[in-house]
Each structure stands twice: as C-alpha cells, then as structure tokens.
GROMACS .gro file of N, CA and C in nm:
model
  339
    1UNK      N    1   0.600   0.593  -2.725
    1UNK     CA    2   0.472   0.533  -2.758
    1UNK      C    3   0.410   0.472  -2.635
    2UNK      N    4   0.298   0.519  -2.646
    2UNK     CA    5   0.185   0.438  -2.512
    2UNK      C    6   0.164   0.277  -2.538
    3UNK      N    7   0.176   0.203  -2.432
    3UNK     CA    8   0.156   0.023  -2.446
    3UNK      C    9   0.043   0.000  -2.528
    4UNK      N   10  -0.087   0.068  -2.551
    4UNK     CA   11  -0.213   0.082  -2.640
    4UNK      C   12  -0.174   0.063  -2.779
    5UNK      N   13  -0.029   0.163  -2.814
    5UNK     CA   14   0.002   0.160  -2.912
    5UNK      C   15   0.077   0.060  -3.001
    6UNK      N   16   0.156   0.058  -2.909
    6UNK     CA   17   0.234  -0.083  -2.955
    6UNK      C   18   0.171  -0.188  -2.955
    7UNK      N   19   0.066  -0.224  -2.870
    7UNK     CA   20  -0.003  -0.327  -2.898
    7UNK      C   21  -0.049  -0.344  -3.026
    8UNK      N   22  -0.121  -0.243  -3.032
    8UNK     CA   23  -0.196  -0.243  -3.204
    8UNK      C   24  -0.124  -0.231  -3.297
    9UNK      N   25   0.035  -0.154  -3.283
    9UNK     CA   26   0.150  -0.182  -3.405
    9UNK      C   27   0.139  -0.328  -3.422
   10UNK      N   28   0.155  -0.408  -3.318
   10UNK     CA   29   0.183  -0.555  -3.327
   10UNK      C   30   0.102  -0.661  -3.312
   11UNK      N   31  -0.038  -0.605  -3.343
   11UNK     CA   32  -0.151  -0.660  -3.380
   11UNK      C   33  -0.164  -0.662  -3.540
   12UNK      N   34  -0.119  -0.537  -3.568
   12UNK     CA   35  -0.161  -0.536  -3.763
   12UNK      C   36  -0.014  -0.594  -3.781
   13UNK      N   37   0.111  -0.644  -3.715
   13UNK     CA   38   0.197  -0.684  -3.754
   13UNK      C   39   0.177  -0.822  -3.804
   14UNK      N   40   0.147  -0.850  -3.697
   14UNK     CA   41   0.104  -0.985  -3.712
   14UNK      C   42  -0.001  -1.070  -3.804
   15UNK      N   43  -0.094  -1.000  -3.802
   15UNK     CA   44  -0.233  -0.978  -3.929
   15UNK      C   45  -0.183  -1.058  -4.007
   16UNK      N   46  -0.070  -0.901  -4.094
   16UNK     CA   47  -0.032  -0.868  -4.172
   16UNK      C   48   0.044  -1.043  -4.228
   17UNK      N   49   0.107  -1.101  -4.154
   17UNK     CA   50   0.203  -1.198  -4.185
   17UNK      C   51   0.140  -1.317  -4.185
   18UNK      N   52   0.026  -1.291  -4.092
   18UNK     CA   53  -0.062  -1.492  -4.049
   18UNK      C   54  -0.145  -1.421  -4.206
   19UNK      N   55  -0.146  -1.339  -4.274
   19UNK     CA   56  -0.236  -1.334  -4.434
   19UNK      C   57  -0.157  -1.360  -4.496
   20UNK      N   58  -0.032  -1.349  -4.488
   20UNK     CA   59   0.096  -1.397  -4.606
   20UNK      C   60   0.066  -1.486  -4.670
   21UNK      N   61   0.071  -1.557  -4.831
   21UNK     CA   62   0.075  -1.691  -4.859
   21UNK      C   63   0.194  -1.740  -4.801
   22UNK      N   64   0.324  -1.710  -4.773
   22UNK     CA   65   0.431  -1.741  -4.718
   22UNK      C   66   0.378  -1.839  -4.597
   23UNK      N   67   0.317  -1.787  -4.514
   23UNK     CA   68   0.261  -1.831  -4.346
   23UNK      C   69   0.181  -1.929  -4.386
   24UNK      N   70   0.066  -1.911  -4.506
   24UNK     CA   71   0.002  -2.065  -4.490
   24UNK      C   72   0.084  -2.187  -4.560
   25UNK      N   73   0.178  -2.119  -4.654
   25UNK     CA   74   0.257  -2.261  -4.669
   25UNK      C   75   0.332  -2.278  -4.601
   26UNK      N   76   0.399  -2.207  -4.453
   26UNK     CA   77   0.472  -2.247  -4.395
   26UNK      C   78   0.378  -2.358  -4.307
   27UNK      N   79   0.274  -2.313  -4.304
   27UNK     CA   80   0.212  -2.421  -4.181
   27UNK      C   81   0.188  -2.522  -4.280
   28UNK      N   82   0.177  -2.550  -4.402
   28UNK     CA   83   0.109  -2.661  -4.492
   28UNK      C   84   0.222  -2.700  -4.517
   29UNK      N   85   0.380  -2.691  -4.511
   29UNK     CA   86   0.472  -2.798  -4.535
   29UNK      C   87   0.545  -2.857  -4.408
   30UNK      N   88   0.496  -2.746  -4.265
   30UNK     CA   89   0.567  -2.803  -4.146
   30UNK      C   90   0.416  -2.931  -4.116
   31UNK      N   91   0.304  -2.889  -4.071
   31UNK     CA   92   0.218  -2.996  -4.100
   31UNK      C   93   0.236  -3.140  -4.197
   32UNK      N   94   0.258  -3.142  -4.336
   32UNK     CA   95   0.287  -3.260  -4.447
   32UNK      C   96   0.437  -3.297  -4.395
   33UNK      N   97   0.515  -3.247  -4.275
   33UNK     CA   98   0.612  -3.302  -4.267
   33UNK      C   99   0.600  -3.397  -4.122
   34UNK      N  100   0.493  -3.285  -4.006
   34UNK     CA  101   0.526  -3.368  -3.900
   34UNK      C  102   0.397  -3.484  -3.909
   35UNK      N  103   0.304  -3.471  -3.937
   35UNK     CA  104   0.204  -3.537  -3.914
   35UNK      C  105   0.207  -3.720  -3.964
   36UNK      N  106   0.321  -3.685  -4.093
   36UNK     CA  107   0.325  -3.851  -4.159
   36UNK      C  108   0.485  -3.921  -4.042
   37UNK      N  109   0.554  -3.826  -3.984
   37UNK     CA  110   0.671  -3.889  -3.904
   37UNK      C  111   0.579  -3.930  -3.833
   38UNK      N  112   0.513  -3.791  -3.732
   38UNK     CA  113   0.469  -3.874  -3.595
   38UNK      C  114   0.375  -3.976  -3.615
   39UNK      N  115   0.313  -4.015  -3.702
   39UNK     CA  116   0.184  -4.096  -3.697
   39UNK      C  117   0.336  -4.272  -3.742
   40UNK      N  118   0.459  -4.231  -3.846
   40UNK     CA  119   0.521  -4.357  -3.799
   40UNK      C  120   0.586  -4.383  -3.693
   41UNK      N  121   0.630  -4.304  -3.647
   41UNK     CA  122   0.720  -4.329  -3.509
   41UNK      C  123   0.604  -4.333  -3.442
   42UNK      N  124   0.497  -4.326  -3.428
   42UNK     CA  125   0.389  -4.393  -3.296
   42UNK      C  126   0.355  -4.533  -3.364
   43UNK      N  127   0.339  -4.525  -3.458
   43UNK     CA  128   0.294  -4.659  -3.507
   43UNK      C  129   0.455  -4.782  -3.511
   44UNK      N  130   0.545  -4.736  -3.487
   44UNK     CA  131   0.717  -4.850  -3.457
   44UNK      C  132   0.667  -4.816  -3.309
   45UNK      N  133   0.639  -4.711  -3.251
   45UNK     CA  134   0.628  -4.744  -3.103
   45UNK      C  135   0.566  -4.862  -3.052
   46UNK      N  136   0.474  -4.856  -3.098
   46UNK     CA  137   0.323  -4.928  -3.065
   46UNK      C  138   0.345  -5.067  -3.108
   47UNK      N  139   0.401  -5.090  -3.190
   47UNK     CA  140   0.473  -5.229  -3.270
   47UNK      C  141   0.573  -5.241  -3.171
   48UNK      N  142   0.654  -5.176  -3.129
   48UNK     CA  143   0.745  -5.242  -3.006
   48UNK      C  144   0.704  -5.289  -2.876
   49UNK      N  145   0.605  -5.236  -2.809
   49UNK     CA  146   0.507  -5.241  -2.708
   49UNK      C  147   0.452  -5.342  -2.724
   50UNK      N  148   0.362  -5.385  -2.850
   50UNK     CA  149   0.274  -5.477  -2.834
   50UNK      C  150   0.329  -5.601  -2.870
   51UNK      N  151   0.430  -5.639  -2.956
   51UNK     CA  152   0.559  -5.750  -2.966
   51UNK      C  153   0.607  -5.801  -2.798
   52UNK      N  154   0.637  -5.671  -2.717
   52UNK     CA  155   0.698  -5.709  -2.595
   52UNK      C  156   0.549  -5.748  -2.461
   53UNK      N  157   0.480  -5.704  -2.550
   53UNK     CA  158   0.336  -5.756  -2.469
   53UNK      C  159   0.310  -5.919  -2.491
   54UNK      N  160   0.272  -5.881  -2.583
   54UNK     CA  161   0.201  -6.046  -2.631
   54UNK      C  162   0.290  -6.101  -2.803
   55UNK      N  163   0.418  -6.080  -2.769
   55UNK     CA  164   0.516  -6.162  -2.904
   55UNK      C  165   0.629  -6.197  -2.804
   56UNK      N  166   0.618  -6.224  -2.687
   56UNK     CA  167   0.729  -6.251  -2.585
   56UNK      C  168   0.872  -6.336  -2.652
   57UNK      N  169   0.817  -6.458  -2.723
   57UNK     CA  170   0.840  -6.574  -2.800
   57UNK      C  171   0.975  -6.513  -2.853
   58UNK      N  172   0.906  -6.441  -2.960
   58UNK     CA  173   1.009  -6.354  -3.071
   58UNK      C  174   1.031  -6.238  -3.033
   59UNK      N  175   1.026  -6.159  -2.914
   59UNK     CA  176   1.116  -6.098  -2.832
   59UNK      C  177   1.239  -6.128  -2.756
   60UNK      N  178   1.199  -6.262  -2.700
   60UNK     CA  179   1.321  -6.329  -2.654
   60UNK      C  180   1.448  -6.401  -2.777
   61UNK      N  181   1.432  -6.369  -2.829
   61UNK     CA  182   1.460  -6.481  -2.962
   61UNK      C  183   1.612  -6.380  -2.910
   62UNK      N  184   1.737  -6.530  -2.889
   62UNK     CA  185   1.847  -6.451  -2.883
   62UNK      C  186   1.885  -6.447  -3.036
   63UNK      N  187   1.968  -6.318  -3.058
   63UNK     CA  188   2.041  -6.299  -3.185
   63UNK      C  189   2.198  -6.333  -3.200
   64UNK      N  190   2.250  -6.250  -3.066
   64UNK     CA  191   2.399  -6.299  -3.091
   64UNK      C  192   2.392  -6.302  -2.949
   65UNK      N  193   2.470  -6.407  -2.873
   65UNK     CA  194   2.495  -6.408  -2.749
   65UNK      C  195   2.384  -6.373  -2.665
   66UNK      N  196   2.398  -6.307  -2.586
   66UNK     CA  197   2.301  -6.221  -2.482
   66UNK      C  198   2.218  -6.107  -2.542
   67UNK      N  199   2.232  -6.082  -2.656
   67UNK     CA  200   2.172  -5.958  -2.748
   67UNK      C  201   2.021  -6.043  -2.800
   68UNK      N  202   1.936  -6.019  -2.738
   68UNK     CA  203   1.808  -6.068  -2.751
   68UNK      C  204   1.721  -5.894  -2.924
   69UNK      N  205   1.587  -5.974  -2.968
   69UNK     CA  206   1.542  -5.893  -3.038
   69UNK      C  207   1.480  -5.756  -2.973
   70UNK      N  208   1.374  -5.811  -2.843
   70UNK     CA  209   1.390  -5.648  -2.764
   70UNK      C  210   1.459  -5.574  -2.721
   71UNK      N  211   1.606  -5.599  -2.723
   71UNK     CA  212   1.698  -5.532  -2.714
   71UNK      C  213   1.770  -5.434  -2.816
   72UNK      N  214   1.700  -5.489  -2.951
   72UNK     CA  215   1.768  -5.468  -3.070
   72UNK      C  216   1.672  -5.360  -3.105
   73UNK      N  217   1.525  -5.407  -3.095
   73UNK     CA  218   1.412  -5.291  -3.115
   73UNK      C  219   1.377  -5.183  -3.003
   74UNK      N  220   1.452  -5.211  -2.883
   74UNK     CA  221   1.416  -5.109  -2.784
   74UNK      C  222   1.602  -4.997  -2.854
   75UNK      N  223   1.675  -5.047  -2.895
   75UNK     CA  224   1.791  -4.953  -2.933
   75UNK      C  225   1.754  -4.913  -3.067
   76UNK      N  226   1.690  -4.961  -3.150
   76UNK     CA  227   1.595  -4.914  -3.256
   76UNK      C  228   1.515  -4.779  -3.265
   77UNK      N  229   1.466  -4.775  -3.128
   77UNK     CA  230   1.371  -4.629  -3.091
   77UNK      C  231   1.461  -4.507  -3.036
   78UNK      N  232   1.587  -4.541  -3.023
   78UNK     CA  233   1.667  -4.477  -2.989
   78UNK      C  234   1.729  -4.407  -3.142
   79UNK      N  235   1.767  -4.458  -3.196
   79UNK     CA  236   1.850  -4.500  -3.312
   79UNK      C  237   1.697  -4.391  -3.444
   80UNK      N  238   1.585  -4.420  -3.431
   80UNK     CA  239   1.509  -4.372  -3.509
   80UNK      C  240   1.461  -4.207  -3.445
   81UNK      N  241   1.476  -4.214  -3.320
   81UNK     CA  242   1.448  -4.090  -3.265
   81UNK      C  243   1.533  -3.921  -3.320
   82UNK      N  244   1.693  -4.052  -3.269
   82UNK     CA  245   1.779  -3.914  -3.373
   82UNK      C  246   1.786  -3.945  -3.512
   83UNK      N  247   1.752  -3.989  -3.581
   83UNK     CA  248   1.732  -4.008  -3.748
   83UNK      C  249   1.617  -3.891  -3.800
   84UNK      N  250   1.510  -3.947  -3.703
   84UNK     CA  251   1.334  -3.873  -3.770
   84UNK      C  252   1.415  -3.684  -3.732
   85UNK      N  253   1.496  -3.688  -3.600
   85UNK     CA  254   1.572  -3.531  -3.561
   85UNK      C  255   1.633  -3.497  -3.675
   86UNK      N  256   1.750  -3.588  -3.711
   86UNK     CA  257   1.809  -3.532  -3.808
   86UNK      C  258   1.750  -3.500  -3.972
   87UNK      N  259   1.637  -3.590  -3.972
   87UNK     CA  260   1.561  -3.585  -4.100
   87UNK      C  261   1.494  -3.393  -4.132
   88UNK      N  262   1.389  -3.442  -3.992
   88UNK     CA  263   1.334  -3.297  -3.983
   88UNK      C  264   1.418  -3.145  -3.984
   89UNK      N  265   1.583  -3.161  -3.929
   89UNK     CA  266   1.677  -3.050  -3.956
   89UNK      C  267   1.701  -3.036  -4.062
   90UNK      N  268   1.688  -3.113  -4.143
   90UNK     CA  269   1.749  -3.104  -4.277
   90UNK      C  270   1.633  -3.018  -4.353
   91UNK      N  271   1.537  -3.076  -4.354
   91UNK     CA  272   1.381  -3.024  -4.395
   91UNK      C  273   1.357  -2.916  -4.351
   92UNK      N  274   1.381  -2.870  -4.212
   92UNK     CA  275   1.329  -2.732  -4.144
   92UNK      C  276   1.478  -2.656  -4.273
   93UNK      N  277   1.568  -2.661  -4.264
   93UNK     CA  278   1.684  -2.587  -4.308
   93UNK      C  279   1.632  -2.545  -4.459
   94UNK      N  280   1.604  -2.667  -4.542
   94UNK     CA  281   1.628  -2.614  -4.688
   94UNK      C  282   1.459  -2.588  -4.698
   95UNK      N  283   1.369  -2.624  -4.641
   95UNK     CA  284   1.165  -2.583  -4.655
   95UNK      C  285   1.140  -2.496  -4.608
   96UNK      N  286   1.159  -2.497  -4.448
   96UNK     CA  287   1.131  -2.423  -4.345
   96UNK      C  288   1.147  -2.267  -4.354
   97UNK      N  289   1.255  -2.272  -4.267
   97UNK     CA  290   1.364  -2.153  -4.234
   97UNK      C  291   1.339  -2.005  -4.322
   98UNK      N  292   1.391  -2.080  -4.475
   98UNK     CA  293   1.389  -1.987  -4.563
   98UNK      C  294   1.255  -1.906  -4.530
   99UNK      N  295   1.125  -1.954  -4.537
   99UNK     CA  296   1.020  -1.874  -4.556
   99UNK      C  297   1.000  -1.817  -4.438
  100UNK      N  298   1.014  -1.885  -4.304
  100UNK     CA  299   1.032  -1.829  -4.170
  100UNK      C  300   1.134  -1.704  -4.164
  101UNK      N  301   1.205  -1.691  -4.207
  101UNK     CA  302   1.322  -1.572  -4.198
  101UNK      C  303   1.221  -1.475  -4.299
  102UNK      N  304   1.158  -1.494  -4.436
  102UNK     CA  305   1.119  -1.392  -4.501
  102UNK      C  306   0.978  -1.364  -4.410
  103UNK      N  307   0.898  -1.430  -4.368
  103UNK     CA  308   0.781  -1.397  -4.290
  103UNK      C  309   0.855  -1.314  -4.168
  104UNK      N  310   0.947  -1.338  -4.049
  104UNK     CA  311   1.004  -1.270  -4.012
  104UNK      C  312   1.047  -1.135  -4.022
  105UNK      N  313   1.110  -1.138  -4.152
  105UNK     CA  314   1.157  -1.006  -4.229
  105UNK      C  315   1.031  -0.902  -4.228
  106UNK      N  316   0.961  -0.978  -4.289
  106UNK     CA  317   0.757  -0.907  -4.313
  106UNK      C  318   0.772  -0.871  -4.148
  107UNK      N  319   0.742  -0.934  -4.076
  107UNK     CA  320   0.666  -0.894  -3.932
  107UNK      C  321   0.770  -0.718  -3.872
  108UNK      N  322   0.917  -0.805  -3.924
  108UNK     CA  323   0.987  -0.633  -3.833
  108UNK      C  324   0.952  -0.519  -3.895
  109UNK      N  325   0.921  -0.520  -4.068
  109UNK     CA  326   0.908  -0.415  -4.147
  109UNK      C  327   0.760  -0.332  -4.107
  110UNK      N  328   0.679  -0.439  -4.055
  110UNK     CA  329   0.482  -0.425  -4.035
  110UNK      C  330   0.523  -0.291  -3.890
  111UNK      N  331   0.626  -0.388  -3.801
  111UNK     CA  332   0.655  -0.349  -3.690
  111UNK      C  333   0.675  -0.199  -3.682
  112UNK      N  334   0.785  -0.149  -3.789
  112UNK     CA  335   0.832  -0.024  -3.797
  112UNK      C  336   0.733   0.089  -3.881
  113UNK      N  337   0.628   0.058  -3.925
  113UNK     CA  338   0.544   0.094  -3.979
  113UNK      C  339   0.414   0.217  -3.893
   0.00000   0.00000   0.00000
C-alpha cells in the first residue's frame, strides 16, 4: 500500500471511533473525573500557600515537638498527591480502560478494513 493510502485507512479509522458513543463517554467520564480532583487539589494547594503566606501564626503552631502545622500540611500534599493517583487508577481500571480497550478494538478492525 502507498503512504496516501494508509493515511486515509487511518483517517476513516479514526472517524469511525471519535463517532462511537463509546469515545464520547469516554471523554465525558475521564473529564467528570479529572476536572472536580484537579479543581480540589488546586484549591488544598492554594490553601497551603496562602496559610504559609499570611496564617504564619497557625503555621508555626508546634504540634508535637519540632513537628510544626506547615510541616504537617506541606506532607499532606504529598500524602494527597498519591491518594488523588491511586483514586484515579482505580477509576481509569473499572470506567476507563474497559471502553478504551473496546474503542481500541473498533479502531484495529476500521484499520483492517
């Protein structure tokens, strides 16, 4: 096959799959999943930042010994980073995936066509 050709095999391949209802609910449940994390994990960001800006007071506030509260909320962002990871694996696995592998499936079959 000439590169002309294959192009256009894998032009209607593709078509073919971004028309799937499969493809728009894949983008309408990866969207309803990332858009409400990232908007909280920027919004605990931004709450940690602006506490260590202008809440100095109750930043310093020791808790146990030398273990101050910005210490506790800066290991917090750590601590929520792999949580929101592990949340979203779980979600990509049992939401995701599945329909990604059958849209997949669609695109090689369009392919061989």
């Amino acid at each position: 096959m000439d590169e002309e050709m294959v192009r256009e095999r894998d032009a209607r391949a593709y078509e073919a799959v971004h028309e799937a209802a499969d493809f728009t609910k894949l983008k309408t449940r990866y969207k309803n999943f990332v858009v409400p994390w990232t908007i909280a994990f920027m919004a605990w960001y931004l709450a940690y930042v602006a506490c260590c800006n202008w809440a100095r007071g109750f930043m310093d506030h020791q808790v146990v010994g030398h273990i101050n509260v910005a210490l506790i909320f800066g290991l917090l962002q750590f601590v929520s980073t792999f949580v929101i990871a592990a949340v979203y694996g779980r979600f990509a696995n049992r939401k995701l995936d599945p329909l990604a592998s059958g849209l997949n499936a669609k695109y090689k079959r369009e392919r061989r066509r």
